[in-house]
PDB file of C-alpha atoms in Angstrom:
ATOM      1  CA  ASP X 872      63.275 -89.401 137.822  1.00 58.00           C
ATOM      2  CA  ALA X 873      63.702 -89.023 141.583  1.00 60.00           C
ATOM      3  CA  LYS X 874      63.494 -85.581 143.148  1.00 84.00           C
ATOM      4  CA  THR X 875      66.290 -84.132 145.240  1.00 91.00           C
ATOM      5  CA  THR X 876      66.455 -81.878 148.281  1.00 93.00           C
ATOM      6  CA  GLN X 877      69.317 -79.463 148.827  1.00 95.00           C
ATOM      7  CA  PRO X 878      69.893 -76.646 151.305  1.00 96.00           C
ATOM      8  CA  THR X 879      69.105 -73.271 149.836  1.00 94.00           C
ATOM      9  CA  SER X 880      72.442 -71.715 150.701  1.00 96.00           C
ATOM     10  CA  MET X 881      75.785 -72.391 152.373  1.00 97.00           C
ATOM     11  CA  ASP X 882      78.976 -70.517 153.208  1.00 97.00           C
ATOM     12  CA  CYS X 883      82.512 -71.848 153.185  1.00 96.00           C
ATOM     13  CA  ALA X 884      85.837 -70.261 154.117  1.00 97.00           C
ATOM     14  CA  GLU X 885      88.340 -69.953 151.319  1.00 97.00           C
ATOM     15  CA  GLY X 886      90.853 -72.808 151.364  1.00 96.00           C
ATOM     16  CA  ARG X 887      88.589 -75.087 153.380  1.00 97.00           C
ATOM     17  CA  ALA X 888      86.619 -78.036 152.060  1.00 97.00           C
ATOM     18  CA  ALA X 889      83.088 -77.279 150.923  1.00 98.00           C
ATOM     19  CA  ASN X 890      80.676 -80.138 151.594  1.00 98.00           C
ATOM     20  CA  LEU X 891      77.383 -79.833 149.768  1.00 98.00           C
ATOM     21  CA  PRO X 892      74.689 -82.320 150.773  1.00 97.00           C
ATOM     22  CA  CYS X 893      71.892 -83.713 148.645  1.00 96.00           C
ATOM     23  CA  ASN X 894      69.003 -85.881 149.726  1.00 95.00           C
ATOM     24  CA  HIS X 895      67.487 -88.278 147.199  1.00 93.00           C
ATOM     25  CA  SER X 896      65.582 -90.733 149.359  1.00 92.00           C
ATOM     26  CA  THR X 897      63.399 -92.021 146.488  1.00 90.00           C
ATOM     27  CA  ILE X 898      66.269 -92.828 144.154  1.00 90.00           C
ATOM     28  CA  SER X 899      65.861 -95.965 142.059  1.00 87.00           C
ATOM     29  CA  GLY X 900      68.486 -98.608 141.491  1.00 87.00           C
ATOM     30  CA  ASN X 901      69.281 -97.491 137.955  1.00 85.00           C
ATOM     31  CA  GLU X 902      69.438 -93.757 138.687  1.00 87.00           C
ATOM     32  CA  TYR X 903      72.706 -91.875 138.817  1.00 89.00           C
ATOM     33  CA  VAL X 904      73.549 -88.791 140.862  1.00 92.00           C
ATOM     34  CA  TYR X 905      74.833 -85.843 138.829  1.00 92.00           C
ATOM     35  CA  TRP X 906      76.232 -82.527 139.970  1.00 95.00           C
ATOM     36  CA  TYR X 907      76.348 -79.331 137.945  1.00 95.00           C
ATOM     37  CA  ARG X 908      77.176 -75.805 138.981  1.00 96.00           C
ATOM     38  CA  GLN X 909      76.234 -72.383 137.659  1.00 95.00           C
ATOM     39  CA  ILE X 910      78.438 -69.382 138.196  1.00 94.00           C
ATOM     40  CA  HIS X 911      76.434 -66.157 138.297  1.00 87.00           C
ATOM     41  CA  SER X 912      74.206 -66.182 135.193  1.00 83.00           C
ATOM     42  CA  GLN X 913      76.436 -68.320 133.000  1.00 91.00           C
ATOM     43  CA  GLY X 914      75.305 -71.657 131.612  1.00 92.00           C
ATOM     44  CA  PRO X 915      75.591 -74.573 134.078  1.00 93.00           C
ATOM     45  CA  GLN X 916      78.758 -76.651 134.016  1.00 94.00           C
ATOM     46  CA  TYR X 917      79.010 -80.401 134.591  1.00 92.00           C
ATOM     47  CA  ILE X 918      81.067 -81.410 137.643  1.00 96.00           C
ATOM     48  CA  ILE X 919      80.793 -85.124 138.362  1.00 95.00           C
ATOM     49  CA  HIS X 920      78.409 -88.067 138.512  1.00 92.00           C
ATOM     50  CA  GLY X 921      78.196 -91.501 140.135  1.00 92.00           C
ATOM     51  CA  LEU X 922      75.999 -94.525 140.726  1.00 92.00           C
ATOM     52  CA  LYS X 923      77.121 -96.323 143.881  1.00 91.00           C
ATOM     53  CA  ASN X 924      80.822 -95.883 144.393  1.00 87.00           C
ATOM     54  CA  ASN X 925      82.518 -92.702 145.423  1.00 93.00           C
ATOM     55  CA  GLU X 926      83.951 -90.740 142.526  1.00 95.00           C
ATOM     56  CA  THR X 927      86.720 -88.182 142.221  1.00 96.00           C
ATOM     57  CA  ASN X 928      87.905 -85.992 139.380  1.00 95.00           C
ATOM     58  CA  GLU X 929      89.962 -82.847 139.031  1.00 94.00           C
ATOM     59  CA  MET X 930      87.094 -80.673 140.178  1.00 93.00           C
ATOM     60  CA  ALA X 931      85.490 -82.513 143.080  1.00 97.00           C
ATOM     61  CA  SER X 932      84.681 -85.711 144.928  1.00 98.00           C
ATOM     62  CA  LEU X 933      81.272 -87.340 145.177  1.00 98.00           C
ATOM     63  CA  ILE X 934      80.406 -89.420 148.214  1.00 97.00           C
ATOM     64  CA  ILE X 935      77.245 -91.532 147.952  1.00 96.00           C
ATOM     65  CA  THR X 936      75.883 -93.250 151.074  1.00 96.00           C
ATOM     66  CA  GLU X 937      75.579 -97.005 151.071  1.00 94.00           C
ATOM     67  CA  ASP X 938      71.779 -96.884 150.882  1.00 95.00           C
ATOM     68  CA  ARG X 939      72.132 -94.275 148.082  1.00 95.00           C
ATOM     69  CA  LYS X 940      69.543 -92.032 149.686  1.00 94.00           C
ATOM     70  CA  SER X 941      71.911 -89.107 150.006  1.00 95.00           C
ATOM     71  CA  SER X 942      75.193 -87.833 148.648  1.00 96.00           C
ATOM     72  CA  THR X 943      77.762 -85.130 149.292  1.00 97.00           C
ATOM     73  CA  LEU X 944      79.753 -83.131 146.785  1.00 98.00           C
ATOM     74  CA  ILE X 945      83.133 -82.136 148.170  1.00 98.00           C
ATOM     75  CA  LEU X 946      85.239 -79.282 146.852  1.00 97.00           C
ATOM     76  CA  PRO X 947      88.499 -80.026 148.693  1.00 96.00           C
ATOM     77  CA  HIS X 948      89.992 -76.526 148.760  1.00 95.00           C
ATOM     78  CA  ALA X 949      87.322 -73.981 147.964  1.00 96.00           C
ATOM     79  CA  THR X 950      88.354 -70.806 146.162  1.00 96.00           C
ATOM     80  CA  LEU X 951      86.421 -67.616 145.516  1.00 96.00           C
ATOM     81  CA  ARG X 952      85.804 -68.855 141.965  1.00 95.00           C
ATOM     82  CA  ASP X 953      83.797 -71.759 143.407  1.00 97.00           C
ATOM     83  CA  THR X 954      81.067 -69.351 144.481  1.00 97.00           C
ATOM     84  CA  ALA X 955      78.111 -70.628 142.474  1.00 97.00           C
ATOM     85  CA  VAL X 956      74.782 -72.439 142.595  1.00 95.00           C
ATOM     86  CA  TYR X 957      75.283 -76.202 142.778  1.00 97.00           C
ATOM     87  CA  TYR X 958      72.636 -78.537 141.415  1.00 95.00           C
ATOM     88  CA  CYS X 959      72.178 -82.160 142.407  1.00 95.00           C
ATOM     89  CA  ILE X 960      70.261 -84.168 139.812  1.00 91.00           C
ATOM     90  CA  VAL X 961      69.122 -87.763 139.893  1.00 88.00           C
ATOM     91  CA  ARG X 962      68.223 -89.498 136.677  1.00 82.00           C
ATOM     92  CA  VAL X 963      68.482 -92.703 134.724  1.00 76.00           C
ATOM     93  CA  ALA X 964      71.702 -92.481 132.752  1.00 68.00           C
ATOM     94  CA  HIS X 965      71.869 -92.213 129.009  1.00 63.00           C
ATOM     95  CA  THR X 966      68.153 -92.213 128.417  1.00 64.00           C
ATOM     96  CA  GLY X 967      68.183 -88.898 126.593  1.00 61.00           C
ATOM     97  CA  ASN X 968      65.107 -87.758 128.425  1.00 66.00           C
ATOM     98  CA  GLN X 969      64.376 -84.969 130.852  1.00 73.00           C
ATOM     99  CA  PHE X 970      66.742 -83.270 133.226  1.00 77.00           C
ATOM    100  CA  TYR X 971      65.320 -81.877 136.498  1.00 81.00           C
ATOM    101  CA  PHE X 972      67.681 -79.257 137.856  1.00 83.00           C
ATOM    102  CA  GLY X 973      65.661 -77.884 140.739  1.00 82.00           C
ATOM    103  CA  THR X 974      66.807 -74.773 142.600  1.00 85.00           C
ATOM    104  CA  GLY X 975      70.186 -75.978 143.889  1.00 92.00           C
ATOM    105  CA  THR X 976      72.414 -74.729 146.721  1.00 96.00           C
ATOM    106  CA  SER X 977      73.942 -71.284 146.532  1.00 96.00           C
ATOM    107  CA  LEU X 978      77.504 -71.643 147.821  1.00 98.00           C
ATOM    108  CA  THR X 979      79.383 -68.525 148.866  1.00 98.00           C
ATOM    109  CA  VAL X 980      83.102 -68.854 149.463  1.00 97.00           C
ATOM    110  CA  ILE X 981      84.224 -66.249 151.957  1.00 97.00           C
ATOM    111  CA  PRO X 982      87.758 -64.779 151.873  1.00 95.00           C
TER     112      PRO X 982
ATOM    113  CA  GLU D 217      86.501 -74.470 119.671  1.00 82.00           C
ATOM    114  CA  ALA D 218      83.708 -76.761 120.859  1.00 82.00           C
ATOM    115  CA  GLN D 219      80.759 -74.643 121.854  1.00 93.00           C
ATOM    116  CA  VAL D 220      77.058 -73.983 121.992  1.00 96.00           C
ATOM    117  CA  THR D 221      76.044 -70.594 120.647  1.00 97.00           C
ATOM    118  CA  GLN D 222      72.806 -68.731 121.148  1.00 97.00           C
ATOM    119  CA  ASN D 223      71.455 -65.662 119.401  1.00 97.00           C
ATOM    120  CA  PRO D 224      70.472 -63.115 120.336  1.00 97.00           C
ATOM    121  CA  ARG D 225      72.040 -62.781 123.770  1.00 97.00           C
ATOM    122  CA  TYR D 226      69.630 -60.045 124.799  1.00 97.00           C
ATOM    123  CA  LEU D 227      66.193 -59.262 123.408  1.00 97.00           C
ATOM    124  CA  ILE D 228      63.432 -56.879 124.390  1.00 97.00           C
ATOM    125  CA  THR D 229      60.175 -57.342 122.533  1.00 96.00           C
ATOM    126  CA  VAL D 230      56.469 -56.701 122.862  1.00 96.00           C
ATOM    127  CA  THR D 231      53.560 -59.021 123.544  1.00 97.00           C
ATOM    128  CA  GLY D 232      52.435 -60.995 120.528  1.00 96.00           C
ATOM    129  CA  LYS D 233      55.399 -60.367 118.257  1.00 97.00           C
ATOM    130  CA  LYS D 234      56.740 -63.721 117.088  1.00 97.00           C
ATOM    131  CA  LEU D 235      60.401 -64.363 117.787  1.00 97.00           C
ATOM    132  CA  THR D 236      62.993 -67.093 117.383  1.00 98.00           C
ATOM    133  CA  VAL D 237      66.035 -67.722 119.540  1.00 98.00           C
ATOM    134  CA  THR D 238      68.632 -69.731 117.678  1.00 98.00           C
ATOM    135  CA  CYS D 239      70.870 -72.402 119.167  1.00 98.00           C
ATOM    136  CA  SER D 240      73.731 -74.076 117.381  1.00 98.00           C
ATOM    137  CA  GLN D 241      76.380 -76.584 118.471  1.00 97.00           C
ATOM    138  CA  ASN D 242      79.508 -77.692 116.632  1.00 95.00           C
ATOM    139  CA  MET D 243      80.154 -80.927 118.553  1.00 94.00           C
ATOM    140  CA  ASN D 244      77.923 -83.241 116.517  1.00 94.00           C
ATOM    141  CA  HIS D 245      75.789 -83.891 119.597  1.00 93.00           C
ATOM    142  CA  GLU D 246      72.547 -85.804 119.236  1.00 92.00           C
ATOM    143  CA  TYR D 247      70.821 -84.441 122.346  1.00 91.00           C
ATOM    144  CA  MET D 248      69.796 -80.789 122.553  1.00 94.00           C
ATOM    145  CA  SER D 249      67.604 -79.015 125.041  1.00 94.00           C
ATOM    146  CA  TRP D 250      66.107 -75.674 126.035  1.00 96.00           C
ATOM    147  CA  TYR D 251      65.733 -74.390 129.590  1.00 95.00           C
ATOM    148  CA  ARG D 252      64.366 -71.288 131.184  1.00 96.00           C
ATOM    149  CA  GLN D 253      65.601 -69.894 134.464  1.00 94.00           C
ATOM    150  CA  ASP D 254      63.523 -67.724 136.760  1.00 93.00           C
ATOM    151  CA  PRO D 255      64.297 -66.426 140.261  1.00 88.00           C
ATOM    152  CA  GLY D 256      63.209 -68.901 142.919  1.00 84.00           C
ATOM    153  CA  LEU D 257      62.225 -71.536 140.358  1.00 86.00           C
ATOM    154  CA  GLY D 258      65.618 -72.740 139.248  1.00 85.00           C
ATOM    155  CA  LEU D 259      66.293 -74.183 135.829  1.00 88.00           C
ATOM    156  CA  ARG D 260      63.296 -75.787 134.116  1.00 91.00           C
ATOM    157  CA  GLN D 261      63.385 -77.761 130.903  1.00 91.00           C
ATOM    158  CA  ILE D 262      61.145 -76.512 128.090  1.00 95.00           C
ATOM    159  CA  TYR D 263      61.783 -78.965 125.245  1.00 95.00           C
ATOM    160  CA  TYR D 264      64.435 -81.485 124.369  1.00 92.00           C
ATOM    161  CA  SER D 265      65.448 -83.393 121.288  1.00 92.00           C
ATOM    162  CA  MET D 266      67.176 -86.748 121.134  1.00 89.00           C
ATOM    163  CA  ASN D 267      68.006 -86.435 117.448  1.00 90.00           C
ATOM    164  CA  VAL D 268      66.933 -84.888 114.157  1.00 94.00           C
ATOM    165  CA  GLU D 269      63.140 -84.723 113.827  1.00 94.00           C
ATOM    166  CA  VAL D 270      62.689 -86.091 117.383  1.00 92.00           C
ATOM    167  CA  THR D 271      61.478 -83.622 119.994  1.00 94.00           C
ATOM    168  CA  ASP D 272      59.701 -83.966 123.340  1.00 92.00           C
ATOM    169  CA  LYS D 273      58.112 -81.680 125.879  1.00 92.00           C
ATOM    170  CA  GLY D 274      59.879 -80.881 129.111  1.00 90.00           C
ATOM    171  CA  ASP D 275      58.354 -79.411 132.246  1.00 89.00           C
ATOM    172  CA  VAL D 276      57.177 -76.076 130.848  1.00 94.00           C
ATOM    173  CA  PRO D 277      56.476 -76.369 127.087  1.00 97.00           C
ATOM    174  CA  GLU D 278      53.379 -74.136 126.948  1.00 97.00           C
ATOM    175  CA  GLY D 279      53.843 -71.132 124.677  1.00 97.00           C
ATOM    176  CA  TYR D 280      56.951 -72.521 122.971  1.00 98.00           C
ATOM    177  CA  LYS D 281      57.738 -74.464 119.838  1.00 98.00           C
ATOM    178  CA  VAL D 282      60.933 -76.100 118.674  1.00 98.00           C
ATOM    179  CA  SER D 283      62.189 -77.809 115.568  1.00 96.00           C
ATOM    180  CA  ARG D 284      65.169 -80.055 114.843  1.00 97.00           C
ATOM    181  CA  LYS D 285      65.657 -80.180 111.096  1.00 97.00           C
ATOM    182  CA  GLU D 286      69.430 -80.451 111.341  1.00 96.00           C
ATOM    183  CA  LYS D 287      71.619 -81.970 113.989  1.00 96.00           C
ATOM    184  CA  ARG D 288      73.490 -78.790 114.862  1.00 97.00           C
ATOM    185  CA  ASN D 289      70.525 -76.401 115.219  1.00 98.00           C
ATOM    186  CA  PHE D 290      67.646 -76.330 117.688  1.00 98.00           C
ATOM    187  CA  PRO D 291      65.719 -73.051 117.497  1.00 98.00           C
ATOM    188  CA  LEU D 292      63.219 -71.997 120.155  1.00 98.00           C
ATOM    189  CA  ILE D 293      60.139 -70.274 118.749  1.00 98.00           C
ATOM    190  CA  LEU D 294      57.728 -68.064 120.643  1.00 97.00           C
ATOM    191  CA  GLU D 295      54.735 -67.621 118.347  1.00 95.00           C
ATOM    192  CA  SER D 296      52.992 -65.051 120.530  1.00 97.00           C
ATOM    193  CA  PRO D 297      55.235 -64.013 123.421  1.00 97.00           C
ATOM    194  CA  SER D 298      53.677 -62.884 126.678  1.00 97.00           C
ATOM    195  CA  PRO D 299      55.205 -61.095 129.684  1.00 97.00           C
ATOM    196  CA  ASN D 300      55.332 -64.344 131.697  1.00 97.00           C
ATOM    197  CA  GLN D 301      57.890 -65.600 129.197  1.00 98.00           C
ATOM    198  CA  THR D 302      60.333 -62.951 130.332  1.00 98.00           C
ATOM    199  CA  SER D 303      63.230 -65.090 131.485  1.00 97.00           C
ATOM    200  CA  LEU D 304      66.819 -66.219 131.000  1.00 97.00           C
ATOM    201  CA  TYR D 305      66.978 -69.009 128.420  1.00 98.00           C
ATOM    202  CA  PHE D 306      69.700 -71.616 128.008  1.00 97.00           C
ATOM    203  CA  CYS D 307      70.324 -74.081 125.242  1.00 97.00           C
ATOM    204  CA  ALA D 308      72.359 -77.221 125.931  1.00 94.00           C
ATOM    205  CA  SER D 309      73.663 -80.235 124.047  1.00 94.00           C
ATOM    206  CA  SER D 310      75.210 -83.571 124.865  1.00 90.00           C
ATOM    207  CA  LEU D 311      76.560 -86.600 123.071  1.00 85.00           C
ATOM    208  CA  GLU D 312      74.277 -89.611 122.803  1.00 76.00           C
ATOM    209  CA  GLY D 313      75.064 -92.074 125.572  1.00 66.00           C
ATOM    210  CA  THR D 314      76.436 -89.435 127.923  1.00 71.00           C
ATOM    211  CA  ASP D 315      74.783 -86.995 130.285  1.00 74.00           C
ATOM    212  CA  THR D 316      77.389 -84.254 130.282  1.00 85.00           C
ATOM    213  CA  GLN D 317      75.481 -81.303 128.946  1.00 89.00           C
ATOM    214  CA  TYR D 318      77.260 -78.314 127.447  1.00 93.00           C
ATOM    215  CA  PHE D 319      75.386 -75.073 127.890  1.00 94.00           C
ATOM    216  CA  GLY D 320      75.223 -71.957 125.791  1.00 96.00           C
ATOM    217  CA  PRO D 321      75.827 -68.482 127.240  1.00 94.00           C
ATOM    218  CA  GLY D 322      72.143 -67.717 127.722  1.00 96.00           C
ATOM    219  CA  THR D 323      69.592 -65.375 126.160  1.00 97.00           C
ATOM    220  CA  ARG D 324      67.940 -62.790 128.360  1.00 97.00           C
ATOM    221  CA  LEU D 325      64.452 -62.139 126.999  1.00 98.00           C
ATOM    222  CA  THR D 326      62.129 -59.375 128.141  1.00 98.00           C
ATOM    223  CA  VAL D 327      58.543 -59.287 126.868  1.00 97.00           C
ATOM    224  CA  LEU D 328      56.753 -55.999 127.491  1.00 96.00           C
TER     225      LEU D 328
END
């Protein structure tokens, strides 16, 4: 599975959009982009995933560039409860094999 | 309530004393996995299991054993714990054909 690169940390003002970038320049054609987040020391929580097209759900939007070498997770109106570590993962879907979480981006939402 | 449970939540032990951390899920998930989390190293996969009696090594399997005799349970065994296994451990499960993992609350292990 392809490796990802994320900034170590980011800040965002409460109520503004939080845009979290992820670089996955070695992604293969059959690999999906997944996002999870971990609040404090709780277990990680699934957010969203996509292959080529942009995706949106009740939690966030995922924008994947046309060449698929990078993506951005967007939290449209960040709240203090969105303060967490966000992990971008690239893997072949539904293979039941390894997950590589990496170290993620620590997002702090500032009042 | 659909959940993944882990026991114990906190454990302090001494080097060499065998221990087992239990993991159980009530969602009939085929895929189960163990991770450890250490400062600066993120979340690393120890072992995973795609179904009963099927297990595979993750990134950091050394010093750990697992078994999957039943679908709902996936215990993590440390035969001879050492201080470098002091960590926060998470169990997770997901339904076959999906990649949405559900995580347990974590087990904080300290090996003296």
